[in-house]
Coordinates of C-alpha atoms in Angstrom, one line a residue:
X1 CA 77.1 -5.9 -34.8
X2 CA 76.9 -9.7 -34.4
X3 CA 75.2 -11.8 -31.7
X4 CA 72.0 -13.1 -30.2
X5 CA 69.4 -11.1 -28.3
X6 CA 67.2 -13.3 -26.0
X7 CA 64.1 -11.2 -26.6
X8 CA 61.0 -11.3 -24.4
X9 CA 58.1 -11.3 -26.9
X10 CA 55.1 -9.6 -25.6
X11 CA 51.6 -10.8 -26.4
X12 CA 49.9 -9.0 -29.3
X13 CA 53.1 -8.9 -31.4
X14 CA 54.0 -11.4 -34.1
X15 CA 57.5 -12.7 -34.3
X16 CA 58.0 -10.7 -37.5
X17 CA 56.8 -7.5 -35.7
X18 CA 59.7 -8.1 -33.3
X19 CA 62.2 -8.5 -36.1
X20 CA 60.9 -5.3 -37.8
X21 CA 61.1 -3.3 -34.6
X22 CA 64.6 -4.5 -33.9
X23 CA 65.7 -3.6 -37.4
X24 CA 64.6 -0.1 -36.7
X25 CA 66.2 0.0 -33.2
X26 CA 69.5 -1.5 -34.3
X27 CA 69.6 0.2 -37.8
X28 CA 70.4 -3.1 -39.5
X29 CA 68.5 -5.3 -41.9
X30 CA 70.3 -8.5 -41.0
X31 CA 68.0 -9.7 -38.2
X32 CA 66.2 -13.1 -37.9
X33 CA 64.3 -15.0 -35.3
X34 CA 64.7 -18.6 -34.3
X35 CA 61.2 -20.1 -34.1
X36 CA 57.9 -18.4 -34.4
X37 CA 55.7 -17.5 -31.5
X38 CA 52.0 -16.9 -32.1
X39 CA 50.7 -13.3 -31.3
X40 CA 48.8 -14.6 -28.3
X41 CA 51.8 -16.3 -26.8
X42 CA 54.6 -14.5 -24.8
X43 CA 58.0 -15.7 -23.8
X44 CA 61.6 -16.2 -25.0
X45 CA 62.3 -15.5 -28.7
X46 CA 66.0 -15.6 -29.5
X47 CA 66.8 -13.0 -32.2
X48 CA 70.0 -13.3 -34.3
X49 CA 71.8 -10.1 -35.5
X50 CA 74.4 -9.9 -38.3
X51 CA 76.4 -13.0 -39.0
X52 CA 74.6 -14.7 -36.1
X53 CA 71.8 -15.3 -38.5
X54 CA 73.9 -18.2 -39.7
X55 CA 73.3 -20.0 -36.4
X56 CA 69.5 -19.8 -36.5
X57 CA 69.2 -23.5 -37.4
X58 CA 71.3 -24.5 -34.3
X59 CA 69.2 -22.3 -32.0
X60 CA 66.0 -23.8 -33.4
X61 CA 67.4 -27.4 -32.9
X62 CA 67.6 -26.7 -29.2
X63 CA 64.8 -28.0 -27.0
X64 CA 62.0 -25.7 -25.8
X65 CA 60.1 -25.5 -22.6
X66 CA 56.6 -24.0 -22.2
X67 CA 54.2 -23.3 -19.4
X68 CA 50.5 -22.9 -20.1
X69 CA 47.0 -24.3 -19.6
X70 CA 44.5 -26.5 -21.4
X71 CA 40.8 -26.2 -21.0
X72 CA 38.6 -29.3 -21.4
X73 CA 35.0 -29.0 -22.6
X74 CA 35.1 -27.2 -25.9
X75 CA 37.3 -26.8 -29.0
X76 CA 38.0 -24.1 -31.6
X77 CA 39.1 -23.9 -35.2
X78 CA 42.6 -22.7 -34.2
X79 CA 43.1 -25.0 -31.2
X80 CA 43.5 -21.9 -29.0
X81 CA 41.2 -19.1 -27.7
X82 CA 41.7 -17.0 -30.9
X83 CA 39.5 -19.3 -33.0
X84 CA 35.8 -19.9 -33.4
X85 CA 34.2 -22.5 -31.2
X86 CA 33.4 -25.7 -33.2
X87 CA 32.3 -28.1 -30.5
X88 CA 31.3 -28.2 -26.8
X89 CA 30.8 -31.0 -24.4
X90 CA 30.0 -29.9 -20.9
X91 CA 31.7 -31.8 -18.2
X92 CA 29.5 -32.9 -15.3
X93 CA 32.5 -33.6 -13.1
X94 CA 36.2 -32.9 -13.2
X95 CA 38.8 -35.5 -14.3
X96 CA 41.0 -36.7 -11.5
X97 CA 44.7 -35.9 -11.5
X98 CA 45.4 -39.6 -12.0
X99 CA 43.3 -39.7 -15.2
X100 CA 44.9 -36.5 -16.5
X101 CA 48.5 -37.7 -15.9
X102 CA 47.7 -41.0 -17.6
X103 CA 46.4 -39.2 -20.7
X104 CA 49.5 -36.8 -20.7
X105 CA 51.8 -39.8 -20.4
X106 CA 50.5 -41.1 -23.8
X107 CA 51.8 -37.9 -25.4
X108 CA 55.4 -38.1 -24.2
X109 CA 58.4 -39.6 -25.8
X110 CA 58.8 -39.7 -29.6
X111 CA 55.4 -39.4 -31.2
X112 CA 53.7 -38.4 -34.4
X113 CA 51.9 -35.1 -34.6
X114 CA 49.6 -33.6 -37.3
X115 CA 50.1 -29.8 -37.5
X116 CA 46.9 -27.7 -37.1
X117 CA 45.1 -26.2 -40.1
X118 CA 45.8 -22.7 -38.8
X119 CA 49.6 -23.0 -39.0
X120 CA 52.4 -21.9 -41.3
X121 CA 53.3 -25.4 -42.5
X122 CA 53.4 -25.5 -46.2
X123 CA 51.5 -28.1 -48.3
X124 CA 51.9 -27.9 -52.1
X125 CA 53.5 -24.5 -51.8
X126 CA 50.7 -23.0 -49.7
X127 CA 50.6 -22.4 -46.0
X128 CA 47.9 -24.4 -44.1
X129 CA 46.3 -21.3 -42.7
X130 CA 45.7 -20.1 -46.3
X131 CA 43.7 -23.2 -47.0
X132 CA 41.9 -22.8 -43.7
X133 CA 40.9 -19.2 -44.3
X134 CA 39.7 -20.1 -47.8
X135 CA 37.5 -22.8 -46.3
X136 CA 39.5 -25.5 -48.0
X137 CA 40.8 -28.8 -46.6
X138 CA 44.0 -30.5 -47.5
X139 CA 45.8 -33.6 -46.2
X140 CA 48.3 -32.6 -43.6
X141 CA 51.6 -34.5 -43.3
X142 CA 52.4 -35.9 -39.9
X143 CA 55.8 -35.1 -38.3
X144 CA 57.9 -36.8 -35.7
X145 CA 58.4 -34.8 -32.5
X146 CA 59.8 -35.5 -29.1
X147 CA 58.0 -34.5 -25.9
X148 CA 60.5 -34.8 -23.1
X149 CA 57.9 -34.1 -20.4
X150 CA 54.3 -33.2 -20.1
X151 CA 53.9 -32.3 -16.5
X152 CA 50.6 -31.6 -14.7
X153 CA 50.9 -30.2 -11.2
X154 CA 47.3 -30.6 -10.1
X155 CA 43.8 -31.2 -11.5
X156 CA 43.3 -27.5 -12.0
X157 CA 40.0 -25.7 -11.6
X158 CA 36.5 -27.0 -12.5
X159 CA 33.8 -24.5 -13.6
X160 CA 30.5 -26.3 -12.9
X161 CA 28.4 -23.7 -14.6
X162 CA 30.4 -23.7 -17.9
X163 CA 31.1 -27.4 -17.6
X164 CA 34.9 -26.9 -18.2
X165 CA 38.1 -27.9 -16.5
X166 CA 41.3 -25.9 -16.8
X167 CA 44.6 -27.5 -16.0
X168 CA 48.1 -26.0 -15.9
X169 CA 51.0 -27.7 -17.5
X170 CA 54.7 -27.6 -18.3
X171 CA 56.0 -29.1 -21.5
X172 CA 59.5 -29.7 -22.7
X173 CA 59.8 -30.6 -26.4
X174 CA 61.7 -30.6 -29.6
X175 CA 61.5 -28.1 -32.4
X176 CA 58.4 -28.3 -34.6
X177 CA 56.1 -29.2 -31.8
X178 CA 52.7 -27.5 -31.7
X179 CA 51.7 -27.1 -28.0
X180 CA 48.1 -26.3 -28.9
X181 CA 47.8 -29.6 -30.8
X182 CA 49.1 -31.4 -27.7
X183 CA 46.4 -29.7 -25.7
X184 CA 43.8 -30.9 -28.1
X185 CA 45.3 -34.4 -28.1
X186 CA 45.1 -34.4 -24.3
X187 CA 41.4 -33.8 -24.6
X188 CA 41.1 -36.5 -27.3
X189 CA 42.8 -39.0 -25.0
X190 CA 40.2 -38.2 -22.4
X191 CA 37.3 -38.3 -24.8
X192 CA 36.4 -34.6 -24.7
X193 CA 37.1 -31.5 -26.8
X194 CA 39.9 -29.3 -25.6
X195 CA 41.7 -26.1 -26.3
X196 CA 45.0 -24.4 -25.3
X197 CA 43.9 -21.5 -23.1
X198 CA 47.3 -20.0 -22.2
X199 CA 50.9 -20.3 -23.2
X200 CA 54.3 -18.8 -22.3
X201 CA 57.6 -20.0 -23.7
X202 CA 60.0 -20.4 -20.8
X203 CA 63.1 -21.6 -22.7
X204 CA 64.4 -21.6 -26.3
X205 CA 67.8 -21.7 -27.8
X206 CA 69.4 -22.3 -24.4
X207 CA 68.0 -19.0 -23.1
X208 CA 65.5 -18.9 -20.2
X209 CA 62.8 -16.4 -19.4
X210 CA 64.8 -14.7 -16.7
X211 CA 67.5 -13.9 -19.3
X212 CA 65.1 -12.4 -21.8
X213 CA 65.0 -8.6 -22.4
X214 CA 62.2 -6.5 -23.7
X215 CA 62.2 -4.3 -26.9
X216 CA 62.3 -1.2 -24.6
X217 CA 65.4 -2.6 -22.8
X218 CA 67.1 -3.1 -26.2
X219 CA 66.3 0.4 -27.3
X220 CA 67.7 1.8 -24.0
X221 CA 70.8 -0.2 -24.4
X222 CA 71.4 1.2 -27.9
X223 CA 70.7 4.7 -26.8
X224 CA 73.1 4.4 -23.9
X225 CA 75.8 2.7 -26.1
X226 CA 75.8 -0.5 -23.9
X227 CA 74.5 -3.0 -26.5
X228 CA 76.8 -5.6 -25.1
X229 CA 74.6 -5.8 -22.1
X230 CA 71.8 -7.4 -24.1
X231 CA 73.7 -9.0 -27.1
X232 CA 75.1 -12.5 -26.5
X233 CA 78.0 -13.9 -28.5
X234 CA 77.3 -16.3 -31.5
X235 CA 79.0 -19.0 -29.5
X236 CA 76.0 -19.2 -27.2
X237 CA 74.2 -21.2 -30.0
X238 CA 77.1 -23.6 -30.3
X239 CA 77.7 -24.7 -26.8
X240 CA 76.8 -28.3 -27.5
X241 CA 79.7 -28.7 -29.9
X242 CA 83.3 -29.5 -28.7
X243 CA 85.4 -26.4 -29.2
X244 CA 89.0 -26.4 -30.7
X245 CA 91.2 -23.3 -30.5
X246 CA 93.3 -22.7 -33.6
X247 CA 96.8 -21.3 -33.8
X248 CA 97.8 -18.8 -36.5
X249 CA 98.9 -21.6 -38.9
X250 CA 95.6 -23.6 -38.7
X251 CA 93.5 -20.4 -38.9
X252 CA 95.3 -19.5 -42.1
X253 CA 94.1 -22.9 -43.5
X254 CA 90.6 -22.8 -42.1
X255 CA 89.7 -19.4 -43.4
X256 CA 90.5 -20.7 -46.9
X257 CA 88.3 -23.8 -46.4
X258 CA 91.2 -26.3 -46.1
X259 CA 90.2 -29.7 -44.8
X260 CA 91.9 -30.7 -41.5
X261 CA 93.0 -34.1 -40.1
X262 CA 91.8 -35.5 -36.8
X263 CA 95.4 -35.2 -35.6
X264 CA 95.5 -31.4 -36.3
X265 CA 92.4 -30.7 -34.2
X266 CA 92.9 -33.5 -31.7
X267 CA 89.3 -34.5 -31.9
X268 CA 87.1 -37.5 -32.8
X269 CA 83.8 -35.7 -32.5
X270 CA 81.5 -35.7 -35.6
X271 CA 81.2 -31.9 -35.6
X272 CA 83.5 -29.4 -33.9
X273 CA 83.5 -25.6 -33.4
X274 CA 86.7 -23.9 -34.4
X275 CA 87.8 -20.7 -32.7
X276 CA 90.6 -18.2 -33.2
X277 CA 91.6 -15.6 -30.7
X278 CA 88.6 -16.3 -28.5
X279 CA 86.0 -16.0 -31.3
X280 CA 84.2 -19.0 -32.8
X281 CA 84.8 -18.8 -36.5
X282 CA 83.1 -21.9 -38.0
X283 CA 81.9 -25.5 -37.7
X284 CA 83.8 -28.4 -39.2
X285 CA 82.3 -31.8 -39.8
X286 CA 84.0 -35.2 -40.1
X287 CA 83.9 -36.8 -43.5
X288 CA 84.1 -40.6 -43.5
X289 CA 84.8 -40.4 -47.3
X290 CA 87.7 -37.9 -47.0
X291 CA 88.8 -39.1 -43.6
X292 CA 89.2 -35.5 -42.7
X293 CA 87.2 -32.6 -41.1
X294 CA 85.6 -30.4 -43.8
X295 CA 83.9 -27.0 -43.5
X296 CA 80.2 -27.2 -42.5
X297 CA 79.4 -23.5 -41.7
X298 CA 81.6 -20.5 -41.7
X299 CA 80.6 -17.6 -39.5
X300 CA 83.5 -15.1 -39.9
X301 CA 86.7 -15.0 -41.9
X302 CA 88.2 -11.9 -40.4

């Protein structure tokens, strides 16, 4: 049982909850997810089964797309609605779409981001949320992220009584991006406190929301012995790499870790996926030192 399930994670479940439930449904321990989703967020969560757990890094490296909303006028400890309110500044009038788009534009491209205190990022061997829950502060390392687009379709809705403005957005970004931090930074660019008030992941690991299946659908597929309906091949995570089909002779070399020449694989790409009898077996990477392709990651030797 090897492959990838594009799971639809429901709200209220942690990513580990999903892994635990699938281990029970599939009767296997070798299950791993490719990128955590907070309990209050729903959407696409690719789950790797069996030897597919080896491709988790490649799924995580794929870009992600989110749809959600940011509310201007107050902020919380967690940067979303799950936290305690820490500041409020009532808006007397809504920001214009022009002003909102200008602020969002400053948060696109390759930028630096500081992860929130309530996150699983580790500092000195402890997760940031452990410091936060203990009431401790610690210097947080910045990270480089890429925001491909931060799209606002309109100026959203203005609540005159509450003094808040809620705006919908769509964000395409690299791995390691905290969307709730982008929401807070949007408010900062406008000079007001802000919070992420809703979020759904539309795309991850090359899978889109309309391809995702629920835990119940997976359970039904197992019960009806049609797991192939929900299990995608390992190769789905490797579509960005050039593929080379091996003959019997070359496969005999590759499964024993033998280096290959560029001539043998007819390629000049830095990394290639090698397949045998229609199944992707491994990744090979070019070595300038050896002037040959060498094994990078082996998925199957049978």
